[in-house]
Short mmCIF file of C-alpha atoms in Angstrom, two decimals:
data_model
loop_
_atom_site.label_atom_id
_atom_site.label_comp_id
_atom_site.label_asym_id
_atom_site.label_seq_id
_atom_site.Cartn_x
_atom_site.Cartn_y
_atom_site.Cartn_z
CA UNK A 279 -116.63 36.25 -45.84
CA UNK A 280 -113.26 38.25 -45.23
CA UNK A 281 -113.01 36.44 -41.87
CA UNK A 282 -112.60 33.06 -44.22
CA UNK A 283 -109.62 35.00 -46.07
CA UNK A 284 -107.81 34.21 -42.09
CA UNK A 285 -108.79 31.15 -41.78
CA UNK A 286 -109.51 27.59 -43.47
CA UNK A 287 -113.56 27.16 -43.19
CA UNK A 288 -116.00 27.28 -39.97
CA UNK A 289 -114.36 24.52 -38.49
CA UNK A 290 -110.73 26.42 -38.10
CA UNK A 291 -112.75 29.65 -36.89
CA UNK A 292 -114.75 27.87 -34.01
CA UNK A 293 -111.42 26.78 -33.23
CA UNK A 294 -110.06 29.88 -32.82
CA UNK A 295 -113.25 31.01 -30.95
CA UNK A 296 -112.83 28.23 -27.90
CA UNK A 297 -108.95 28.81 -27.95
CA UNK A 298 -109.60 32.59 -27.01
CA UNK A 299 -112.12 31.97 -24.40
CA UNK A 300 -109.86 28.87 -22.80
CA UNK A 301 -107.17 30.74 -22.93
CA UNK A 302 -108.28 33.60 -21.43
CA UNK A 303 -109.10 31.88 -18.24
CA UNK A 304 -107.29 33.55 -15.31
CA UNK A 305 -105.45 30.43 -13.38
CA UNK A 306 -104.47 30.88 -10.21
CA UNK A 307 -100.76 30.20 -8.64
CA UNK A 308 -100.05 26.49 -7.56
CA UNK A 309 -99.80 26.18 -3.96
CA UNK A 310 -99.00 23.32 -1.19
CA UNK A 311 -102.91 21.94 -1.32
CA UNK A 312 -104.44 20.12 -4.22
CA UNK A 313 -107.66 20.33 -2.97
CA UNK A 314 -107.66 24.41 -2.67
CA UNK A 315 -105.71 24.26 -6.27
CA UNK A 316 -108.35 22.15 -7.68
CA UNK A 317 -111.18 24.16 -6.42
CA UNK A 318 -109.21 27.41 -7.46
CA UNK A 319 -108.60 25.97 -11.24
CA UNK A 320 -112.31 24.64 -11.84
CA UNK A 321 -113.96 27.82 -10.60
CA UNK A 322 -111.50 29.98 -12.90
CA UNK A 323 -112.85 27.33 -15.76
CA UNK A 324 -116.27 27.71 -15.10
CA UNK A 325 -116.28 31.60 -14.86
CA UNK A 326 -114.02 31.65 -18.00
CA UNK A 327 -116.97 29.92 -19.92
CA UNK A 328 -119.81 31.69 -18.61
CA UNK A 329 -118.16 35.01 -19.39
CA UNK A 330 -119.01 34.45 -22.77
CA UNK A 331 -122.60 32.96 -22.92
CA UNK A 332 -122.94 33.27 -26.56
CA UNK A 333 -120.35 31.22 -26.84
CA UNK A 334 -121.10 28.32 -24.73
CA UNK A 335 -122.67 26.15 -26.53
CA UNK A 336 -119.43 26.28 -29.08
CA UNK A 337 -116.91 25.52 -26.16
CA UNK A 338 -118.77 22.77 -24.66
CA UNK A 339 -119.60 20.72 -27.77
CA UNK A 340 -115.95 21.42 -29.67
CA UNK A 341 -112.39 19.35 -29.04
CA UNK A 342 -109.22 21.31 -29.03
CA UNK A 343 -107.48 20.81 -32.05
CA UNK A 344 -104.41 22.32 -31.02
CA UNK A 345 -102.62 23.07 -27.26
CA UNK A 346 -103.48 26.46 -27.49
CA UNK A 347 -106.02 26.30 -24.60
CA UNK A 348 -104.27 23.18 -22.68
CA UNK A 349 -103.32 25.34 -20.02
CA UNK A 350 -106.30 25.41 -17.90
CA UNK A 351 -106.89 21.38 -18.00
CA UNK A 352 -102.71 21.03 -17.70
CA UNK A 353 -103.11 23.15 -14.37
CA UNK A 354 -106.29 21.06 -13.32
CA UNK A 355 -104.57 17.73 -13.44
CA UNK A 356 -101.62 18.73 -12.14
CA UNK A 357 -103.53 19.64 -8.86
CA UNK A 358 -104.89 16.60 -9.07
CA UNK A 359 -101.59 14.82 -9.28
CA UNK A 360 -100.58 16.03 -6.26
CA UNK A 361 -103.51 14.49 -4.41
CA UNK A 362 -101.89 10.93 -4.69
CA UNK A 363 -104.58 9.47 -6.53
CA UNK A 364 -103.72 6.36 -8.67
CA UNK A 365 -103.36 7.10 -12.59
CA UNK A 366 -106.86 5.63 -13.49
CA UNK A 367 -108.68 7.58 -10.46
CA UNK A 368 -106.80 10.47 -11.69
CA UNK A 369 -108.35 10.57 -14.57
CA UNK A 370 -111.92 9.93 -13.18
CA UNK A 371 -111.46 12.75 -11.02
CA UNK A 372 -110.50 14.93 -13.76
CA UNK A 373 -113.24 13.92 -15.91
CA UNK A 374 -115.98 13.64 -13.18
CA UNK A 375 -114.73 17.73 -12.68
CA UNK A 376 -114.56 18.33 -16.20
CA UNK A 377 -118.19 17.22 -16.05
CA UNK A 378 -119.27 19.60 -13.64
CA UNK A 379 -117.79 22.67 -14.97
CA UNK A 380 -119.54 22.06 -18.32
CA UNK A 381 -122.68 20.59 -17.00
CA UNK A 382 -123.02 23.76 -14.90
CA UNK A 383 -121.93 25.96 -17.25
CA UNK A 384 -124.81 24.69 -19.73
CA UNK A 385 -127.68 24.52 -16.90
CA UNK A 386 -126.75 27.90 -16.60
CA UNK A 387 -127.40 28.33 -20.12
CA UNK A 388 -131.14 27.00 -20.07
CA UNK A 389 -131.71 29.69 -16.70
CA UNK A 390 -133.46 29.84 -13.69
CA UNK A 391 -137.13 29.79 -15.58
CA UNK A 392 -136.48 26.04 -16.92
CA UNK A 393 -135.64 24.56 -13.42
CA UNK A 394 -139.23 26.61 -12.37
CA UNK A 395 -141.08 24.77 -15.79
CA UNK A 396 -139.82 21.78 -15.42
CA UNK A 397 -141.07 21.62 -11.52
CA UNK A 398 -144.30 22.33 -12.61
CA UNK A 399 -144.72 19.76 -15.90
CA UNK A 400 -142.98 17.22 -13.02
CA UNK A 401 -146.04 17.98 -10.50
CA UNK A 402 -147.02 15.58 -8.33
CA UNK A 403 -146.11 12.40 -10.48
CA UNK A 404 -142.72 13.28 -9.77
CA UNK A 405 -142.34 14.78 -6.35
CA UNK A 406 -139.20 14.48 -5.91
CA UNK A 407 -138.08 16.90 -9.02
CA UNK A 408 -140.65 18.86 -8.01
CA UNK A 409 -139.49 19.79 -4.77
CA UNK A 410 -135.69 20.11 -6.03
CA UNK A 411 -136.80 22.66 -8.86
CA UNK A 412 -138.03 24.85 -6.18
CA UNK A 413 -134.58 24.73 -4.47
CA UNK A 414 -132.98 25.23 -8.01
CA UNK A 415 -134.77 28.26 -8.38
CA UNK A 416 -134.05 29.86 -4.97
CA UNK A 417 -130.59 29.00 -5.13
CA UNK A 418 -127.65 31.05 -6.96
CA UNK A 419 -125.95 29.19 -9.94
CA UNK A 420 -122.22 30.11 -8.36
CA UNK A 421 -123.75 28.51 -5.08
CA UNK A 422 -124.73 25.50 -6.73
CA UNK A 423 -121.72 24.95 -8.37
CA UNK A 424 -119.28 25.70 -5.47
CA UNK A 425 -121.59 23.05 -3.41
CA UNK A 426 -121.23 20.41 -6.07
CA UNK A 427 -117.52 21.04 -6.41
CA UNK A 428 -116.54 20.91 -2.87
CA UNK A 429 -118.79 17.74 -2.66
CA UNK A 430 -116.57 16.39 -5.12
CA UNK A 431 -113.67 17.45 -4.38
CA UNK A 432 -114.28 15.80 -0.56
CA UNK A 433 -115.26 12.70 -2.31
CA UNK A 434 -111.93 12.80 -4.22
CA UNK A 435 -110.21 13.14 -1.23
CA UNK A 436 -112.09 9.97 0.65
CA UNK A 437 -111.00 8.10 -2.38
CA UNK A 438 -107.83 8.89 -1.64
CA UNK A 439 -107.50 8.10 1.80
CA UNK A 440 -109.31 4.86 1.08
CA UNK A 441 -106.94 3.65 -1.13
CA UNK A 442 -104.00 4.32 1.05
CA UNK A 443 -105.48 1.99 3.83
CA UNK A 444 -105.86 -1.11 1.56
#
């Protein structure tokens, strides 16, 4: 109760709680390639939220109310500003990323033992998750997510270059 003598109600205190974690992410110097900046600013996001697993659940399911943690998604656009993406595909790539950090972050969450349960209630109905839960559970977390971010990132880039040749 003395914590509520600091601030408003719950509400005001989560905020405060996802500020400090998003804020605390460690973002890396611009450079000449979006791509490598991109990469460089979702990885710092995702490691930023998993360093505090408690609090997860809180940062992925609460909306800034303030700027205080802006910084992070202000250096992620601006990377992808300098890929010469078109204002709406812009903000599909940022979204489509934003997607990925917190998806990941919250599969990480559930652990390696649901991707190993779930492969066996999928059994041979469902092959196909079958077989990928035994890859999710042989393969790292940080490996998963650096595959599905450079996959994106490349796909980012096509969209780029495809646009420039219409």
């Amino acid at each position: 109760m003395t914590l509520y003598n600091y601030v408003a109600g719950k509400e005001e205190l989560e905020e405060l709680v996802v500020a400090a974690i998003v804020a605390d992410v460690s973002l890396p110097e611009p450079t000449d390639d979006w791509q490598r900046d991109a990469f460089a600013v979702a990885s710092a996001m995702w490691h930023g939220i998993r360093a505090h697993p408690a609090a997860i659940p809180l940062v992925l399911t609460r909306r800034m109310l303030s700027s205080t943690g802006f910084e992070a998604a202000e250096a992620l656009i601006a990377a992808l500003g300098r890929a010469g993406l078109e204002d709406r595909d812009r903000l599909a790539a940022f979204h489509a990323l934003l997607g990925l950090i917190t998806g990941s972050a919250q599969t990480d969450l559930a652990g390696p033992t649901v991707a190993a349960r779930i492969g066996s209630v999928a059994g041979a109905d469902h092959p196909h998750i079958e077989a990928l839960s035994v890859i999710a559970v042989e393969t790292s977390v940080e490996d998963d997510f650096h595959r599905g971010l450079r996959m994106l990132l490349d796909g980012i880039a096509a969209r780029r270059r495809t646009r420039r040749h219409r």
